[in-house]
Short mmCIF file of C-alpha atoms in Angstrom, two decimals:
data_model
loop_
_atom_site.label_atom_id
_atom_site.label_comp_id
_atom_site.label_asym_id
_atom_site.label_seq_id
_atom_site.Cartn_x
_atom_site.Cartn_y
_atom_site.Cartn_z
CA UNK R 1 -41.84 24.06 42.50
CA UNK R 2 -41.00 24.50 38.81
CA UNK R 3 -37.63 22.85 39.41
CA UNK R 4 -39.34 19.79 40.94
CA UNK R 5 -41.65 19.52 37.94
CA UNK R 6 -38.70 19.65 35.55
CA UNK R 7 -36.88 16.94 37.48
CA UNK R 8 -40.05 14.82 37.54
CA UNK R 9 -40.47 15.14 33.78
CA UNK R 10 -36.84 14.16 33.22
CA UNK R 11 -37.29 11.07 35.40
CA UNK R 12 -40.42 10.07 33.48
CA UNK R 13 -38.66 10.48 30.15
CA UNK R 14 -35.70 8.45 31.38
CA UNK R 15 -37.95 5.64 32.60
CA UNK R 16 -39.89 5.71 29.32
CA UNK R 17 -36.65 5.34 27.33
CA UNK R 18 -35.52 2.43 29.49
CA UNK R 19 -38.77 0.45 29.38
CA UNK R 20 -38.58 -0.51 25.67
CA UNK R 21 -34.97 -1.53 26.12
CA UNK R 22 -35.85 -3.75 29.08
CA UNK R 23 -38.78 -5.21 27.20
CA UNK R 24 -36.62 -5.87 24.17
CA UNK R 25 -34.00 -7.64 26.30
CA UNK R 26 -36.72 -9.74 27.94
CA UNK R 27 -38.02 -10.78 24.52
CA UNK R 28 -34.49 -11.68 23.38
CA UNK R 29 -33.88 -13.83 26.45
CA UNK R 30 -37.19 -15.61 25.88
CA UNK R 31 -36.16 -16.35 22.29
CA UNK R 32 -32.68 -17.53 23.35
CA UNK R 33 -34.34 -19.87 25.88
CA UNK R 34 -35.99 -21.69 22.95
CA UNK R 35 -32.60 -23.25 22.11
CA UNK R 36 -33.16 -25.53 25.13
CA UNK R 37 -36.27 -27.06 23.55
CA UNK R 38 -34.99 -27.26 19.96
CA UNK R 39 -34.85 -30.97 19.13
CA UNK R 40 -33.10 -30.85 15.75
CA UNK R 41 -31.08 -28.60 13.45
CA UNK R 42 -34.20 -27.25 11.74
CA UNK R 43 -35.65 -26.14 15.08
CA UNK R 44 -32.32 -24.53 16.04
CA UNK R 45 -32.25 -22.71 12.69
CA UNK R 46 -35.76 -21.37 13.35
CA UNK R 47 -34.57 -19.90 16.64
CA UNK R 48 -31.53 -18.37 14.89
CA UNK R 49 -33.75 -16.70 12.30
CA UNK R 50 -36.13 -15.43 15.01
CA UNK R 51 -33.21 -13.80 16.80
CA UNK R 52 -32.00 -12.27 13.54
CA UNK R 53 -35.49 -10.92 12.81
CA UNK R 54 -35.27 -8.83 15.98
CA UNK R 55 -32.56 -6.73 14.30
CA UNK R 56 -30.90 -6.19 17.69
CA UNK R 57 -27.07 -6.17 17.47
CA UNK R 58 -26.98 -7.79 20.94
CA UNK R 59 -27.83 -11.18 19.41
CA UNK R 60 -24.49 -11.24 17.62
CA UNK R 61 -22.76 -12.57 20.74
CA UNK R 62 -24.90 -15.71 21.30
CA UNK R 63 -25.07 -16.44 17.55
CA UNK R 64 -21.31 -16.19 17.17
CA UNK R 65 -20.90 -18.49 20.17
CA UNK R 66 -23.35 -20.97 18.62
CA UNK R 67 -21.43 -20.97 15.33
CA UNK R 68 -18.21 -21.64 17.24
CA UNK R 69 -19.73 -24.48 19.26
CA UNK R 70 -19.60 -22.52 22.51
CA UNK R 71 -23.30 -22.24 23.40
CA UNK R 72 -24.43 -24.53 26.26
CA UNK R 73 -27.60 -25.58 28.08
CA UNK R 74 -27.29 -25.98 31.85
CA UNK R 75 -29.08 -29.25 32.61
CA UNK R 76 -30.25 -28.21 36.06
CA UNK R 77 -32.49 -25.31 34.92
CA UNK R 78 -32.29 -25.32 31.06
CA UNK R 79 -30.59 -21.90 31.10
CA UNK R 80 -28.53 -20.88 28.04
CA UNK R 81 -24.94 -19.70 28.50
CA UNK R 82 -21.87 -18.95 26.45
CA UNK R 83 -19.13 -21.26 27.69
CA UNK R 84 -15.34 -21.03 27.70
CA UNK R 85 -13.21 -23.94 28.80
CA UNK R 86 -11.34 -23.19 32.01
CA UNK R 87 -9.26 -26.05 33.39
CA UNK R 88 -11.47 -29.08 34.03
CA UNK R 89 -14.70 -27.03 33.90
CA UNK R 90 -16.54 -24.49 31.77
CA UNK R 91 -16.70 -20.80 32.64
CA UNK R 92 -20.26 -19.66 31.94
CA UNK R 93 -21.06 -16.20 30.55
CA UNK R 94 -24.39 -14.45 30.12
CA UNK R 95 -25.31 -14.73 26.40
CA UNK R 96 -26.30 -11.05 26.08
CA UNK R 97 -24.28 -9.07 28.61
CA UNK R 98 -21.23 -11.32 28.75
CA UNK R 99 -21.20 -11.15 32.57
CA UNK R 100 -19.60 -14.12 34.31
CA UNK R 101 -21.83 -16.70 35.94
CA UNK R 102 -20.83 -19.67 38.09
CA UNK R 103 -18.48 -22.18 36.46
CA UNK R 104 -19.86 -25.66 35.81
CA UNK R 105 -18.51 -29.11 35.15
CA UNK R 106 -18.75 -30.44 31.60
CA UNK R 107 -21.08 -33.20 32.80
CA UNK R 108 -23.58 -30.59 34.01
CA UNK R 109 -23.86 -28.96 30.59
CA UNK R 110 -25.17 -29.91 27.18
CA UNK R 111 -23.56 -28.32 24.13
CA UNK R 112 -25.96 -27.09 21.43
CA UNK R 113 -24.87 -28.89 18.27
CA UNK R 114 -24.49 -27.23 14.88
CA UNK R 115 -23.72 -28.50 11.38
CA UNK R 116 -22.24 -26.77 8.31
CA UNK R 117 -25.63 -25.72 7.00
CA UNK R 118 -26.50 -24.08 10.31
CA UNK R 119 -23.11 -22.34 10.39
CA UNK R 120 -23.80 -20.88 6.93
CA UNK R 121 -27.18 -19.66 8.13
CA UNK R 122 -25.59 -18.01 11.16
CA UNK R 123 -22.96 -16.39 8.96
CA UNK R 124 -25.67 -14.99 6.70
CA UNK R 125 -27.82 -13.63 9.51
CA UNK R 126 -24.81 -12.05 11.20
CA UNK R 127 -24.12 -10.31 7.91
CA UNK R 128 -27.64 -8.90 7.86
CA UNK R 129 -27.26 -7.68 11.44
CA UNK R 130 -24.23 -5.58 10.48
CA UNK R 131 -26.39 -3.84 7.88
CA UNK R 132 -27.88 -1.93 10.80
CA UNK R 133 -24.61 -1.12 12.54
CA UNK R 134 -24.05 2.48 13.64
CA UNK R 135 -20.61 2.69 11.99
CA UNK R 136 -20.93 3.29 8.20
CA UNK R 137 -17.65 1.41 7.65
CA UNK R 138 -19.18 -1.71 9.22
CA UNK R 139 -22.22 -1.41 6.97
CA UNK R 140 -19.99 -0.99 3.92
CA UNK R 141 -18.04 -4.12 4.84
CA UNK R 142 -21.28 -6.09 5.28
CA UNK R 143 -22.57 -4.95 1.88
CA UNK R 144 -19.25 -5.81 0.23
CA UNK R 145 -19.38 -9.32 1.72
CA UNK R 146 -22.94 -9.80 0.47
CA UNK R 147 -21.96 -8.65 -3.01
CA UNK R 148 -19.13 -11.18 -3.22
CA UNK R 149 -21.28 -13.99 -1.77
CA UNK R 150 -24.79 -13.27 -3.10
CA UNK R 151 -27.76 -15.13 -1.66
CA UNK R 152 -31.47 -14.79 -2.41
CA UNK R 153 -32.12 -14.72 1.35
CA UNK R 154 -30.28 -11.37 1.52
CA UNK R 155 -32.82 -9.52 -0.63
CA UNK R 156 -35.36 -8.83 2.12
CA UNK R 157 -32.84 -7.60 4.73
CA UNK R 158 -31.17 -5.44 2.09
CA UNK R 159 -34.52 -3.90 1.15
CA UNK R 160 -35.04 -2.93 4.78
CA UNK R 161 -31.48 -1.59 5.04
CA UNK R 162 -31.84 0.44 1.83
CA UNK R 163 -35.07 2.00 3.07
CA UNK R 164 -33.41 3.24 6.24
CA UNK R 165 -29.96 4.16 4.88
CA UNK R 166 -29.02 7.85 4.83
CA UNK R 167 -25.38 7.69 3.64
CA UNK R 168 -25.35 7.80 -0.21
CA UNK R 169 -22.16 5.73 -0.65
CA UNK R 170 -23.43 3.00 1.68
CA UNK R 171 -26.84 2.99 0.02
CA UNK R 172 -25.24 2.60 -3.43
CA UNK R 173 -23.31 -0.46 -2.25
CA UNK R 174 -26.49 -1.88 -0.68
CA UNK R 175 -28.19 -1.50 -4.09
CA UNK R 176 -25.32 -3.37 -5.77
CA UNK R 177 -25.43 -6.16 -3.18
CA UNK R 178 -29.19 -6.46 -3.72
CA UNK R 179 -28.68 -6.66 -7.48
CA UNK R 180 -26.12 -9.44 -6.98
CA UNK R 181 -28.58 -11.37 -4.81
CA UNK R 182 -31.32 -10.97 -7.41
CA UNK R 183 -29.11 -12.64 -10.03
CA UNK R 184 -28.97 -15.85 -7.96
CA UNK R 185 -32.66 -15.79 -7.05
CA UNK R 186 -35.80 -16.87 -8.90
CA UNK R 187 -36.91 -13.30 -9.51
CA UNK R 188 -38.49 -12.42 -12.89
CA UNK R 189 -36.35 -11.79 -15.95
CA UNK R 190 -37.05 -8.05 -15.88
CA UNK R 191 -35.63 -7.77 -12.34
CA UNK R 192 -32.52 -9.65 -13.39
CA UNK R 193 -31.99 -7.38 -16.40
CA UNK R 194 -32.19 -4.34 -14.10
CA UNK R 195 -29.74 -6.05 -11.73
CA UNK R 196 -27.27 -6.65 -14.59
CA UNK R 197 -27.42 -2.95 -15.48
CA UNK R 198 -26.73 -1.97 -11.86
CA UNK R 199 -23.78 -4.35 -11.59
CA UNK R 200 -22.37 -3.32 -14.97
CA UNK R 201 -22.34 0.30 -13.75
CA UNK R 202 -20.02 -0.80 -10.94
CA UNK R 203 -17.46 -1.85 -13.57
CA UNK R 204 -14.84 -3.60 -11.44
CA UNK R 205 -13.42 -7.13 -11.41
CA UNK R 206 -15.85 -8.33 -8.74
CA UNK R 207 -18.71 -7.27 -11.03
CA UNK R 208 -17.01 -9.00 -13.96
CA UNK R 209 -16.71 -12.28 -12.02
CA UNK R 210 -20.36 -12.17 -10.96
CA UNK R 211 -21.58 -11.41 -14.49
CA UNK R 212 -19.41 -14.18 -15.93
CA UNK R 213 -21.08 -16.70 -13.61
CA UNK R 214 -24.49 -15.27 -14.50
CA UNK R 215 -23.81 -15.60 -18.23
CA UNK R 216 -22.76 -19.23 -17.81
CA UNK R 217 -25.87 -20.11 -15.79
CA UNK R 218 -28.50 -18.14 -17.77
CA UNK R 219 -30.36 -18.29 -21.04
CA UNK R 220 -32.07 -15.87 -23.40
CA UNK R 221 -32.18 -12.14 -22.70
CA UNK R 222 -30.40 -12.45 -19.34
CA UNK R 223 -27.47 -14.28 -20.95
CA UNK R 224 -27.25 -11.70 -23.76
CA UNK R 225 -27.41 -8.79 -21.33
CA UNK R 226 -24.70 -10.35 -19.15
CA UNK R 227 -22.46 -10.89 -22.20
CA UNK R 228 -22.91 -7.27 -23.31
CA UNK R 229 -22.14 -6.03 -19.80
CA UNK R 230 -19.02 -8.22 -19.66
CA UNK R 231 -17.78 -6.72 -22.94
CA UNK R 232 -18.36 -3.19 -21.65
CA UNK R 233 -16.57 -3.89 -18.37
CA UNK R 234 -13.62 -5.50 -20.17
CA UNK R 235 -13.23 -2.38 -22.32
CA UNK R 236 -13.37 -0.15 -19.26
CA UNK R 237 -10.92 -2.31 -17.32
CA UNK R 238 -8.49 -2.23 -20.27
CA UNK R 239 -8.35 1.56 -19.92
CA UNK R 240 -7.91 1.31 -16.16
CA UNK R 241 -5.15 -1.28 -16.69
CA UNK R 242 -3.36 1.14 -19.00
CA UNK R 243 -3.68 3.81 -16.31
CA UNK R 244 -2.38 1.36 -13.71
CA UNK R 245 0.65 0.61 -15.90
CA UNK R 246 1.30 4.33 -16.26
CA UNK R 247 1.17 4.70 -12.46
CA UNK R 248 3.52 1.73 -12.03
CA UNK R 249 5.82 3.33 -14.60
CA UNK R 250 5.76 6.67 -12.80
CA UNK R 251 6.43 4.86 -9.53
CA UNK R 252 9.39 3.01 -11.07
CA UNK R 253 10.51 6.27 -12.66
CA UNK R 254 10.59 8.01 -9.27
CA UNK R 255 12.83 5.23 -7.96
CA UNK R 256 15.12 5.53 -11.00
CA UNK R 257 15.16 9.30 -10.60
CA UNK R 258 16.32 9.03 -7.00
CA UNK R 259 18.98 6.47 -7.90
CA UNK R 260 20.22 8.38 -10.97
CA UNK R 261 20.01 12.01 -9.95
CA UNK R 262 23.28 11.96 -7.99
CA UNK R 263 24.98 10.09 -10.80
CA UNK R 264 23.80 12.73 -13.27
CA UNK R 265 25.67 15.39 -11.30
CA UNK R 266 28.95 13.51 -10.88
CA UNK R 267 28.94 12.13 -14.41
CA UNK R 268 28.02 15.51 -15.87
CA UNK R 269 30.49 17.68 -13.93
CA UNK R 270 33.40 15.26 -13.58
CA UNK R 271 32.92 12.81 -16.42
CA UNK R 272 33.54 9.98 -13.94
CA UNK R 273 31.90 6.60 -14.52
CA UNK R 274 31.26 5.73 -10.88
CA UNK R 275 30.49 2.02 -10.57
CA UNK R 276 30.28 2.41 -6.78
CA UNK R 277 27.25 4.69 -7.00
CA UNK R 278 24.90 1.80 -6.20
CA UNK R 279 26.82 1.15 -3.00
CA UNK R 280 26.16 4.73 -1.89
CA UNK R 281 22.47 3.85 -2.20
CA UNK R 282 23.13 0.72 -0.15
CA UNK R 283 24.87 2.72 2.59
CA UNK R 284 21.84 5.00 2.86
CA UNK R 285 19.54 1.99 3.24
CA UNK R 286 21.74 0.45 5.96
CA UNK R 287 21.87 3.79 7.76
CA UNK R 288 18.07 3.66 7.86
CA UNK R 289 18.25 0.13 9.27
CA UNK R 290 20.64 1.22 12.03
CA UNK R 291 18.48 4.23 12.92
CA UNK R 292 15.39 2.03 13.19
CA UNK R 293 17.21 -0.51 15.34
CA UNK R 294 18.26 2.21 17.77
CA UNK R 295 14.73 3.62 17.86
CA UNK R 296 13.16 0.16 18.36
CA UNK R 297 15.39 -0.60 21.34
CA UNK R 298 15.61 2.82 22.99
CA UNK R 299 12.92 5.20 21.67
CA UNK R 300 9.99 3.14 20.29
CA UNK R 301 7.66 6.12 20.38
CA UNK R 302 9.74 7.81 17.67
CA UNK R 303 9.36 5.02 15.09
CA UNK R 304 7.09 7.07 12.83
CA UNK R 305 9.88 9.68 12.70
CA UNK R 306 12.60 7.15 11.85
CA UNK R 307 12.82 8.06 8.17
CA UNK R 308 12.93 11.78 8.94
CA UNK R 309 15.82 11.13 11.35
CA UNK R 310 17.56 8.78 8.89
CA UNK R 311 17.52 11.20 5.93
CA UNK R 312 20.23 13.66 7.11
CA UNK R 313 22.30 10.84 8.61
CA UNK R 314 22.16 8.80 5.38
CA UNK R 315 23.16 11.86 3.38
CA UNK R 316 26.07 12.57 5.72
CA UNK R 317 27.35 8.96 5.77
CA UNK R 318 27.21 8.51 1.99
CA UNK R 319 28.62 12.00 1.32
CA UNK R 320 31.60 11.41 3.61
CA UNK R 321 32.31 8.03 2.00
CA UNK R 322 32.01 9.65 -1.43
CA UNK R 323 34.35 12.46 -0.43
CA UNK R 324 36.91 9.93 0.84
CA UNK R 325 36.67 7.96 -2.43
CA UNK R 326 37.19 11.09 -4.55
CA UNK R 327 40.09 12.42 -2.47
CA UNK R 328 41.70 9.02 -2.01
CA UNK R 329 41.31 7.42 -5.44
CA UNK R 330 39.42 9.20 -8.18
CA UNK R 331 41.37 12.48 -8.20
CA UNK R 332 44.45 10.57 -9.32
CA UNK R 333 42.62 9.01 -12.28
CA UNK R 334 41.01 11.99 -14.05
CA UNK R 335 41.31 11.68 -17.79
CA UNK R 336 41.57 7.88 -17.61
CA UNK R 337 37.95 6.69 -17.78
CA UNK R 338 38.69 2.97 -18.07
CA UNK R 339 40.92 2.97 -15.01
CA UNK R 340 38.33 5.05 -13.10
CA UNK R 341 35.63 2.54 -14.01
CA UNK R 342 37.76 -0.40 -12.81
CA UNK R 343 38.79 1.41 -9.61
CA UNK R 344 35.22 2.33 -8.63
CA UNK R 345 34.09 -1.20 -9.47
CA UNK R 346 36.72 -2.52 -7.06
CA UNK R 347 35.57 -0.02 -4.43
CA UNK R 348 32.00 -1.26 -4.86
CA UNK R 349 33.13 -4.82 -4.12
CA UNK R 350 35.03 -3.63 -1.03
CA UNK R 351 31.98 -1.76 0.28
CA UNK R 352 29.72 -4.75 -0.34
CA UNK R 353 32.05 -7.07 1.55
CA UNK R 354 32.42 -4.57 4.40
CA UNK R 355 28.64 -4.46 4.81
CA UNK R 356 28.46 -8.28 4.69
CA UNK R 357 31.09 -8.46 7.42
CA UNK R 358 29.32 -5.95 9.67
CA UNK R 359 25.64 -6.78 9.09
CA UNK R 360 25.74 -10.26 7.55
CA UNK R 361 24.74 -11.40 4.05
CA UNK R 362 21.01 -11.76 4.72
CA UNK R 363 18.29 -9.16 4.19
CA UNK R 364 17.70 -6.72 7.03
CA UNK R 365 14.26 -5.64 8.20
CA UNK R 366 13.36 -2.00 7.65
CA UNK R 367 9.81 -1.19 8.69
CA UNK R 368 7.29 1.20 7.20
CA UNK R 369 6.09 4.08 9.38
CA UNK R 370 2.31 4.24 9.72
CA UNK R 371 2.05 7.15 7.27
CA UNK R 372 3.76 5.05 4.56
CA UNK R 373 1.68 1.91 5.12
CA UNK R 374 -1.45 0.80 3.34
CA UNK R 375 -3.02 1.88 0.08
CA UNK R 376 -6.05 3.59 -1.40
CA UNK R 377 -8.03 3.35 -4.62
CA UNK R 378 -8.85 5.94 -7.26
CA UNK R 379 -11.44 4.25 -9.44
CA UNK R 380 -9.77 0.96 -10.37
CA UNK R 381 -6.26 2.29 -9.66
CA UNK R 382 -4.54 0.85 -6.58
CA UNK R 383 -2.03 3.30 -5.13
CA UNK R 384 0.22 2.45 -2.19
CA UNK R 385 1.21 5.21 0.20
CA UNK R 386 4.91 4.29 0.23
CA UNK R 387 5.18 4.61 -3.58
CA UNK R 388 3.28 7.89 -3.55
CA UNK R 389 5.51 9.37 -0.86
CA UNK R 390 8.63 8.23 -2.74
CA UNK R 391 7.35 10.03 -5.85
CA UNK R 392 6.75 13.21 -3.83
CA UNK R 393 10.17 12.86 -2.19
CA UNK R 394 11.95 12.35 -5.55
CA UNK R 395 10.35 15.48 -7.00
CA UNK R 396 11.24 17.44 -3.85
CA UNK R 397 14.89 16.35 -4.09
CA UNK R 398 14.94 17.38 -7.75
CA UNK R 399 13.47 20.79 -6.88
CA UNK R 400 16.11 21.38 -4.18
CA UNK R 401 18.92 20.40 -6.56
CA UNK R 402 17.59 22.67 -9.28
CA UNK R 403 17.57 25.52 -6.79
CA UNK R 404 21.14 24.75 -5.68
CA UNK R 405 22.38 24.51 -9.26
CA UNK R 406 20.69 27.71 -10.45
CA UNK R 407 20.60 30.09 -7.49
CA UNK R 408 23.64 29.36 -5.30
CA UNK R 409 27.30 30.32 -5.74
CA UNK R 410 28.35 26.68 -5.54
CA UNK R 411 25.82 25.75 -8.21
CA UNK R 412 27.18 28.48 -10.46
CA UNK R 413 30.70 27.11 -10.02
CA UNK R 414 29.52 23.58 -10.76
CA UNK R 415 27.86 24.72 -13.99
CA UNK R 416 30.95 26.68 -14.95
CA UNK R 417 33.19 23.63 -14.47
CA UNK R 418 30.75 21.50 -16.45
CA UNK R 419 30.65 23.97 -19.34
CA UNK R 420 34.44 24.67 -19.56
CA UNK R 421 36.78 23.36 -16.88
CA UNK R 422 39.89 25.28 -18.05
CA UNK R 423 38.08 28.59 -18.33
CA UNK R 424 36.55 28.08 -14.88
CA UNK R 425 39.99 27.37 -13.40
CA UNK R 426 41.41 30.50 -15.06
CA UNK R 427 38.63 32.53 -13.41
CA UNK R 428 39.78 31.43 -9.96
CA UNK R 429 37.40 28.56 -9.33
CA UNK R 430 39.12 25.77 -7.41
CA UNK R 431 38.04 22.96 -9.70
CA UNK R 432 39.54 20.13 -7.59
CA UNK R 433 37.35 21.10 -4.63
CA UNK R 434 34.35 21.59 -6.88
CA UNK R 435 34.95 18.03 -8.07
CA UNK R 436 35.30 16.71 -4.52
CA UNK R 437 32.19 18.46 -3.18
CA UNK R 438 30.21 17.54 -6.28
CA UNK R 439 31.13 13.88 -5.85
CA UNK R 440 30.18 14.12 -2.17
CA UNK R 441 26.85 15.74 -3.10
CA UNK R 442 26.08 13.03 -5.68
CA UNK R 443 26.96 10.32 -3.17
CA UNK R 444 24.86 11.98 -0.45
CA UNK R 445 21.85 12.11 -2.75
CA UNK R 446 22.37 8.42 -3.47
CA UNK R 447 22.32 7.86 0.30
CA UNK R 448 18.94 9.53 0.76
CA UNK R 449 17.74 7.53 -2.24
CA UNK R 450 18.67 4.47 -0.18
CA UNK R 451 16.38 5.69 2.62
CA UNK R 452 13.46 5.72 0.18
CA UNK R 453 14.38 2.42 -1.48
CA UNK R 454 14.56 0.70 1.91
CA UNK R 455 10.76 1.06 2.03
CA UNK R 456 10.12 -0.91 -1.18
CA UNK R 457 13.13 -3.20 -1.65
CA UNK R 458 15.20 -5.69 0.31
CA UNK R 459 17.98 -4.08 2.32
CA UNK R 460 20.96 -6.27 1.50
CA UNK R 461 24.58 -5.85 0.34
CA UNK R 462 23.34 -6.27 -3.25
CA UNK R 463 20.75 -3.49 -3.06
CA UNK R 464 22.64 -1.00 -5.23
CA UNK R 465 23.62 -3.52 -7.89
CA UNK R 466 20.08 -3.65 -9.24
CA UNK R 467 19.98 0.10 -9.93
CA UNK R 468 23.41 1.03 -11.28
CA UNK R 469 22.81 -0.04 -14.91
CA UNK R 470 19.34 1.53 -14.99
CA UNK R 471 20.79 4.73 -13.51
CA UNK R 472 23.39 4.99 -16.27
CA UNK R 473 20.71 4.39 -18.90
CA UNK R 474 18.60 7.19 -17.42
CA UNK R 475 21.54 9.62 -17.36
CA UNK R 476 22.70 8.83 -20.91
CA UNK R 477 19.17 8.88 -22.35
CA UNK R 478 18.17 12.14 -20.64
CA UNK R 479 21.41 13.99 -21.31
CA UNK R 480 24.59 13.86 -19.24
CA UNK R 481 24.55 16.39 -16.41
CA UNK R 482 21.06 17.73 -17.19
CA UNK R 483 18.63 17.35 -14.29
CA UNK R 484 15.53 17.94 -16.42
CA UNK R 485 16.80 15.30 -18.81
CA UNK R 486 17.24 12.92 -15.89
CA UNK R 487 13.61 13.55 -14.84
CA UNK R 488 12.21 12.92 -18.32
CA UNK R 489 14.52 9.94 -18.87
CA UNK R 490 13.59 8.28 -15.58
CA UNK R 491 9.84 8.53 -16.09
CA UNK R 492 10.07 7.60 -19.79
CA UNK R 493 12.09 4.45 -19.10
CA UNK R 494 9.89 3.54 -16.14
CA UNK R 495 6.67 3.74 -18.15
CA UNK R 496 8.13 1.93 -21.18
CA UNK R 497 9.42 -0.85 -18.92
CA UNK R 498 6.02 -1.39 -17.31
CA UNK R 499 4.24 -1.54 -20.66
CA UNK R 500 6.78 -4.02 -22.05
CA UNK R 501 6.86 -6.36 -19.03
CA UNK R 502 3.44 -8.03 -19.60
CA UNK R 503 4.47 -9.00 -23.13
CA UNK R 504 8.24 -9.54 -22.96
CA UNK R 505 8.87 -10.27 -19.27
CA UNK R 506 11.00 -8.22 -16.87
CA UNK R 507 14.44 -9.30 -18.19
CA UNK R 508 13.65 -9.24 -21.91
CA UNK R 509 11.81 -5.95 -21.42
CA UNK R 510 14.99 -4.35 -20.04
CA UNK R 511 16.99 -5.74 -22.96
CA UNK R 512 14.52 -4.21 -25.41
CA UNK R 513 14.79 -0.85 -23.60
CA UNK R 514 18.59 -1.04 -23.75
CA UNK R 515 18.52 -1.73 -27.50
CA UNK R 516 16.13 1.19 -28.03
CA UNK R 517 18.45 3.50 -26.07
CA UNK R 518 21.45 2.38 -28.13
CA UNK R 519 19.55 3.14 -31.32
CA UNK R 520 18.47 6.51 -29.90
CA UNK R 521 22.03 7.42 -28.92
CA UNK R 522 23.13 6.75 -32.49
CA UNK R 523 20.91 9.66 -33.54
CA UNK R 524 21.41 11.91 -30.50
CA UNK R 525 24.77 11.08 -28.88
CA UNK R 526 24.31 13.66 -26.10
CA UNK R 527 20.82 12.48 -25.13
CA UNK R 528 17.46 14.24 -25.04
CA UNK R 529 18.70 17.46 -23.42
CA UNK R 530 22.32 18.14 -24.31
CA UNK R 531 24.27 20.63 -22.18
CA UNK R 532 25.64 23.72 -23.89
CA UNK R 533 29.21 24.91 -23.57
CA UNK R 534 32.58 24.94 -25.32
CA UNK R 535 33.90 21.94 -23.41
CA UNK R 536 30.81 19.76 -23.54
CA UNK R 537 30.36 20.42 -27.25
CA UNK R 538 33.96 19.63 -28.09
#
C-alpha cells in the first residue's frame, strides 16, 4: 500500500512539472501564430519582442529563421513554419520542435518579410536570450557582444540577468555590458559617471575604444571623466605593452636558444665555424613534415603525438648527417677556420638543393597538435600555447645538456677537450671521436630545434638561413662554449630585439643589435661568461 502511494505521488509530481512546460509551449505557439496577422514591419517587430519577453530559449529557432528569411505562413490554414528549400518545393519544419511537416509548393506559402531594422532587432533580442543560457560560456559570450555593441535597449534585460546571475565572473561582465549600454542611453549624468568608472576598471582596449567614443560625443563632467579614464587606461596599457614585449622577447629568445645551443657546443669544443648548422635545423623540420605525412595517411589518430614521435627521429637524422659531415670533411680542416667556414657553407648549399629536389621549393604544411593550438590571456598579455611549449622545451633541452656536460663521463671528456685539447689527449681521451660525437650531438640538437620551429615558421629549404647569424651572435655574446652564457645571451638579444622593433623596424633593429654586440666584444672578447682553462685563455 505504501509503495502504491509513493508511486502515485511521483506521478503527480511528474504531471505537475510537465503542465507548466505544456502551458508555456502553448503560449509560445499562440504568440508565433500572430506573425500570420502582422500587416507591417512594426507589427512583426512587436511579435518578435513578445517572444523575446517570454525568456524561453525555444524561441531562438523561429527568430533565427525569421532573420534569415526562412519563416513562412501556409496560406491554407495560416500556420507558421520554418521552411527549407528542397527541389521545387519547401520542406516545412515545426518552428519550436524542428519536426518535419508535409512539404509544400512555393505558391502555397507566403514568406514573412523582414528589413534591416527588423534584423537588428532580432539580433538584439537573440543576444538577450543567451543571457539566460545554462552554459556560463554562452552567457559570457553574450555579455561580451553587448559590451562591444552597446544599446540602451539592453539595459533592462541585463538588469534581469544580473539579478539572477550566480557566477561572479559572468556577473562582472554583465555589469560592464550594462555600463556600456548606459553610456549610449539617455540616463542621468550621475549614472553615466558611474558607468565610466566601471568601464575604466576594466582597463582593456575595448574599454578604451568605448570611452573614446563617449568623450567625443559628450560634454561637461561626462566628457572630463571619460578623458581622465582614457589617460588612466593608456598608462596601464603602456605597462601591459612593455610586459607583452618582454614575453615576445622571451619567446624569441627560446627560439634562438634552441637554434644556438648546439652551435655553442660545437663552436666551444671544436672551434669550428659551422655554416651548415641552420641546415641541421631544416632537416629536423622536414623530418617532422615526413612524420606528419605518414601519420595523416596511415595513423590519423596519432596526430597529437606526431611531435613526440618526430623528436627522436629528427635528432637521429640530423646527428647522423652531422657525423658524416665531421668524418667526411671537417676533420681534415682543423686549424684552418677560413677553409672550414667555406666548406660548411658549401655543404649548406648542397643540403638546401637536396631538400629542394626531394620536397620541392615551396613551403610544406606542418600542423599544430591540439595541445599546441590556441592561446590564453593573463591580464592584457596574449600568450599562445605553441610559444609557451617551445619555451618549456628549450629550457628542458638546456637542463638535459647541462646534466650531460656535468655528470656524465662523455661530458667530462668534452669539457676536458674544451679546456686543453693536448692535455686531454695525453690523458688518453680520444679527442677525434670526442670531436665527432660532439659535432653529432650539436647537429642532433639543431634537428630537434627544427621540430619546434616547424610549429611557428615556414618549413622550407631556407628555414635555417634565418637563424644562423642570430645563433652566432648569441654564442659569441654569451661566451663560446658556455651553456649558461647561451641562455642569457639568447633571452637578452630576444628582448632587446623586440623593444627595438617598434622604433627601428625588424631589419634596422637587428643591425643595431649587431653593432652593440661588436662594441661589447671590444670590451669582453670572450663574451659574458668566458670559459676557464689553459687552452681557452691562450
